Coordinates of N, CA and C in Angstrom, one line a residue:
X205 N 49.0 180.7 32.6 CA 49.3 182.1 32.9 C 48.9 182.4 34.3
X206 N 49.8 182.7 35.0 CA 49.4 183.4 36.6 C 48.7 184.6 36.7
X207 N 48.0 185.0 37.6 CA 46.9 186.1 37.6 C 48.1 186.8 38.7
X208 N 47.7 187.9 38.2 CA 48.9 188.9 38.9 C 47.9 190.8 39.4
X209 N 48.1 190.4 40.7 CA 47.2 192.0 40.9 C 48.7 192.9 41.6
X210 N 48.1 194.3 41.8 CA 49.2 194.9 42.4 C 48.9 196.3 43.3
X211 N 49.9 196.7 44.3 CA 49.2 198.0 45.1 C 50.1 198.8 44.6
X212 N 49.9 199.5 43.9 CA 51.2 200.5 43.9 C 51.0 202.0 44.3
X213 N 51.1 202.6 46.0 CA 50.8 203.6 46.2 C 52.2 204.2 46.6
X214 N 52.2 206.3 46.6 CA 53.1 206.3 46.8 C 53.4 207.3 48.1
X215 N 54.6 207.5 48.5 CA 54.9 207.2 49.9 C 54.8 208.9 50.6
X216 N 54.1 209.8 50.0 CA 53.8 211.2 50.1 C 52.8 211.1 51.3
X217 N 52.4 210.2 52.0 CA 51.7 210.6 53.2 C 51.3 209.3 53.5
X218 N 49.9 209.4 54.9 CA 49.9 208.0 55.2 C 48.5 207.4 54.5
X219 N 47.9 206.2 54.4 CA 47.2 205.7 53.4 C 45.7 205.8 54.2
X220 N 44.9 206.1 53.2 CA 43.5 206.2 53.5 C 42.5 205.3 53.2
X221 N 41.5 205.0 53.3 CA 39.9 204.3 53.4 C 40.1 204.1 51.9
X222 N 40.0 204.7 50.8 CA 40.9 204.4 49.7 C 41.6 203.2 49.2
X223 N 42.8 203.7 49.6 CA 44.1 202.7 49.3 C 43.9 201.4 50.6
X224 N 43.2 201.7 51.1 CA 42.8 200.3 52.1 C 41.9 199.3 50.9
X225 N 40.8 200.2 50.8 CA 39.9 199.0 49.9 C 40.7 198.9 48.4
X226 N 41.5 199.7 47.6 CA 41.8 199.2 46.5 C 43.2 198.1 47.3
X227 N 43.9 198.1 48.3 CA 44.5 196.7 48.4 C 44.4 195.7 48.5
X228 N 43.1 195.8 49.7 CA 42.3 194.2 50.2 C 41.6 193.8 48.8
X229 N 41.4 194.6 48.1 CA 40.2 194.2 46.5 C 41.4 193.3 45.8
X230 N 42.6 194.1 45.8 CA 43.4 193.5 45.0 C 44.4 192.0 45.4
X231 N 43.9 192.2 46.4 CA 44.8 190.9 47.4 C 43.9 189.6 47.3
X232 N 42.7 190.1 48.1 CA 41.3 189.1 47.8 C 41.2 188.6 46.4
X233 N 41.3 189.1 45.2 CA 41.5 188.9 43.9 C 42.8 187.8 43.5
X234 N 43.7 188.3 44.0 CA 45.5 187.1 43.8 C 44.6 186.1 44.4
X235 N 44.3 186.1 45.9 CA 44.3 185.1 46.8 C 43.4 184.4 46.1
X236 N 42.4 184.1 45.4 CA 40.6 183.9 45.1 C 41.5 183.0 43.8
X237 N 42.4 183.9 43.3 CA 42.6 183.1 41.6 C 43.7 182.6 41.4
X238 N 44.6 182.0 43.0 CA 45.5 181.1 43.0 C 46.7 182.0 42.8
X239 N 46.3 183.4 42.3 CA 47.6 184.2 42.0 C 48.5 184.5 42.6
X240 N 49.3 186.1 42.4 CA 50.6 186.7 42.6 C 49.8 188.1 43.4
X241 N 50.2 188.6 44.6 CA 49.7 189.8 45.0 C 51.1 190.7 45.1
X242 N 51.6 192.0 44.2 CA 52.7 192.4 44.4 C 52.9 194.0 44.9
X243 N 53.4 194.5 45.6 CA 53.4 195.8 46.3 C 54.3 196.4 46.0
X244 N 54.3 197.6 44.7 CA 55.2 198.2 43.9 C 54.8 199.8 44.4
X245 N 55.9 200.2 45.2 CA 56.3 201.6 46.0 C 56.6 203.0 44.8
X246 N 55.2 203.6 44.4 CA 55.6 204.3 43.3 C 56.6 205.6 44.0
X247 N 57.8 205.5 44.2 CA 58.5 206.7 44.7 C 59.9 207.2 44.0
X248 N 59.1 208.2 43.0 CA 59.4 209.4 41.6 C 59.3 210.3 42.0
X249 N 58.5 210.7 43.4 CA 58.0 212.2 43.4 C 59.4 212.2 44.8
X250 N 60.3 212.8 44.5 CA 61.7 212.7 45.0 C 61.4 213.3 46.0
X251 N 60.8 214.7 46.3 CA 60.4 215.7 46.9 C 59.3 215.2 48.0
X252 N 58.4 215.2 47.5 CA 57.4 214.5 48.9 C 57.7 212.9 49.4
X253 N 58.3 212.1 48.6 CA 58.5 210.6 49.2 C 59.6 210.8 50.4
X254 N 59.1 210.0 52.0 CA 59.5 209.9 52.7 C 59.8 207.9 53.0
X255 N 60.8 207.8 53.7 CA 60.9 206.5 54.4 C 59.7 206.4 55.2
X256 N 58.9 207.2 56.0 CA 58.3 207.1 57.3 C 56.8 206.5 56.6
X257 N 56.8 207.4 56.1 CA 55.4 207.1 55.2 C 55.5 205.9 54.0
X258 N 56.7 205.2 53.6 CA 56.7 203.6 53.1 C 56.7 202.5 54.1
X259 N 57.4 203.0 55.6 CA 57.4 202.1 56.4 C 56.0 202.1 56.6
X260 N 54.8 203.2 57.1 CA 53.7 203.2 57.4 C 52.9 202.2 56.6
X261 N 53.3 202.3 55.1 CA 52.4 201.6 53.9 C 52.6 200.1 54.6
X262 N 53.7 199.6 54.8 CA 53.9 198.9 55.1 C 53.0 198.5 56.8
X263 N 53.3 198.7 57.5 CA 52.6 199.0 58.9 C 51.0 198.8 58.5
X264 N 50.5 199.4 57.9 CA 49.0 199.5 57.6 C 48.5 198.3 56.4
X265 N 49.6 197.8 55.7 CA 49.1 196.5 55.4 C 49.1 195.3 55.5
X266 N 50.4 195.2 56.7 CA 50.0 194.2 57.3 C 49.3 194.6 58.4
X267 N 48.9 195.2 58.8 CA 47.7 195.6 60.1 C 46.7 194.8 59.2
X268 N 46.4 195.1 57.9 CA 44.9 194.7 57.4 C 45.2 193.4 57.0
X269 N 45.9 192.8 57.1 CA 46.3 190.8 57.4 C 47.0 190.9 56.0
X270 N 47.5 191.7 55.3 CA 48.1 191.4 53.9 C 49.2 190.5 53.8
X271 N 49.6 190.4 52.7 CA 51.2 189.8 52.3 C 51.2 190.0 51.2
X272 N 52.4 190.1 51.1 CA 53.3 190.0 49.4 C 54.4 189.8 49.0
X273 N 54.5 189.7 47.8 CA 55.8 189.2 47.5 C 56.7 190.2 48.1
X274 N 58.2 189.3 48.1 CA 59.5 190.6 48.4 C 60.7 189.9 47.2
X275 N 61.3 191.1 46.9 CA 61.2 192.5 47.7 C 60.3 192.7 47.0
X276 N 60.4 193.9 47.9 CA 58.8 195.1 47.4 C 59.5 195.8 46.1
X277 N 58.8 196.0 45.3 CA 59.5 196.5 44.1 C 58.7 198.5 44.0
X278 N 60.6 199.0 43.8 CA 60.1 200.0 43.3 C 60.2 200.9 42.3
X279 N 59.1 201.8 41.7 CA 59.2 202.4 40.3 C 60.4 203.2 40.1
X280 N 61.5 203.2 41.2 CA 62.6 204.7 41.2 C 63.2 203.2 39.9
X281 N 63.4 202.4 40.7 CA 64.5 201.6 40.3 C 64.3 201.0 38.3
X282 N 62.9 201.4 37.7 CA 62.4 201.0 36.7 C 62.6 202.3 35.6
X283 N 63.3 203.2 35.7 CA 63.2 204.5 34.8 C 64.0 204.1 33.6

C-alpha cells in the first residue's frame, strides 16, 4: 500500500505561515515514506475562488521547493 498525503487549500486568498507548514509537513511525510504527495484545489466556494490566488498556491509552493503530482486535482470536478 502507497502512503499518500495531500494539500488541499482553497483559492479565496493568498496562503499563510499556516498552509505553508501544513504542506512542507505533508510533503516531508510522502517524501520520508517513499510515497504520493498530491495537491487537490478545494474550489466549491464559486464566489470567492479566483485563478490568481490558485496560480499564487501554486507560485508559493514551488517557491518552498515542493512538487506534486499532476494534474492538480480539483474538488469542483468530484461533486
Amino acid at each position: 500500500m502507497t502512503f499518500v498525503t495531500r494539500f488541499a487549500p482553497s483559492p479565496t486568498g493568498p496562503l499563510h505561515k499556516g498552509h505553508a507548514y501544513s504542506a512542507l509537513t505533508a510533503w516531508r511525510a510522502a517524501k520520508a515514506a517513499g510515497g504520493r504527495f498530491l495537491l487537490r484545489i478545494e474550489d466549491t466556494d464559486f464566489t470567492r475562488c479566483r485563478p490568481e490566488h490558485e496560480a499564487s498556491i501554486h507560485e508559493d509552493l514551488a517557491w518552498l521547493g515542493l512538487d506534486w503530482e499532476t494534474p492538480v486535482l480539483r474538488q469542483s470536478e468530484h461533486r
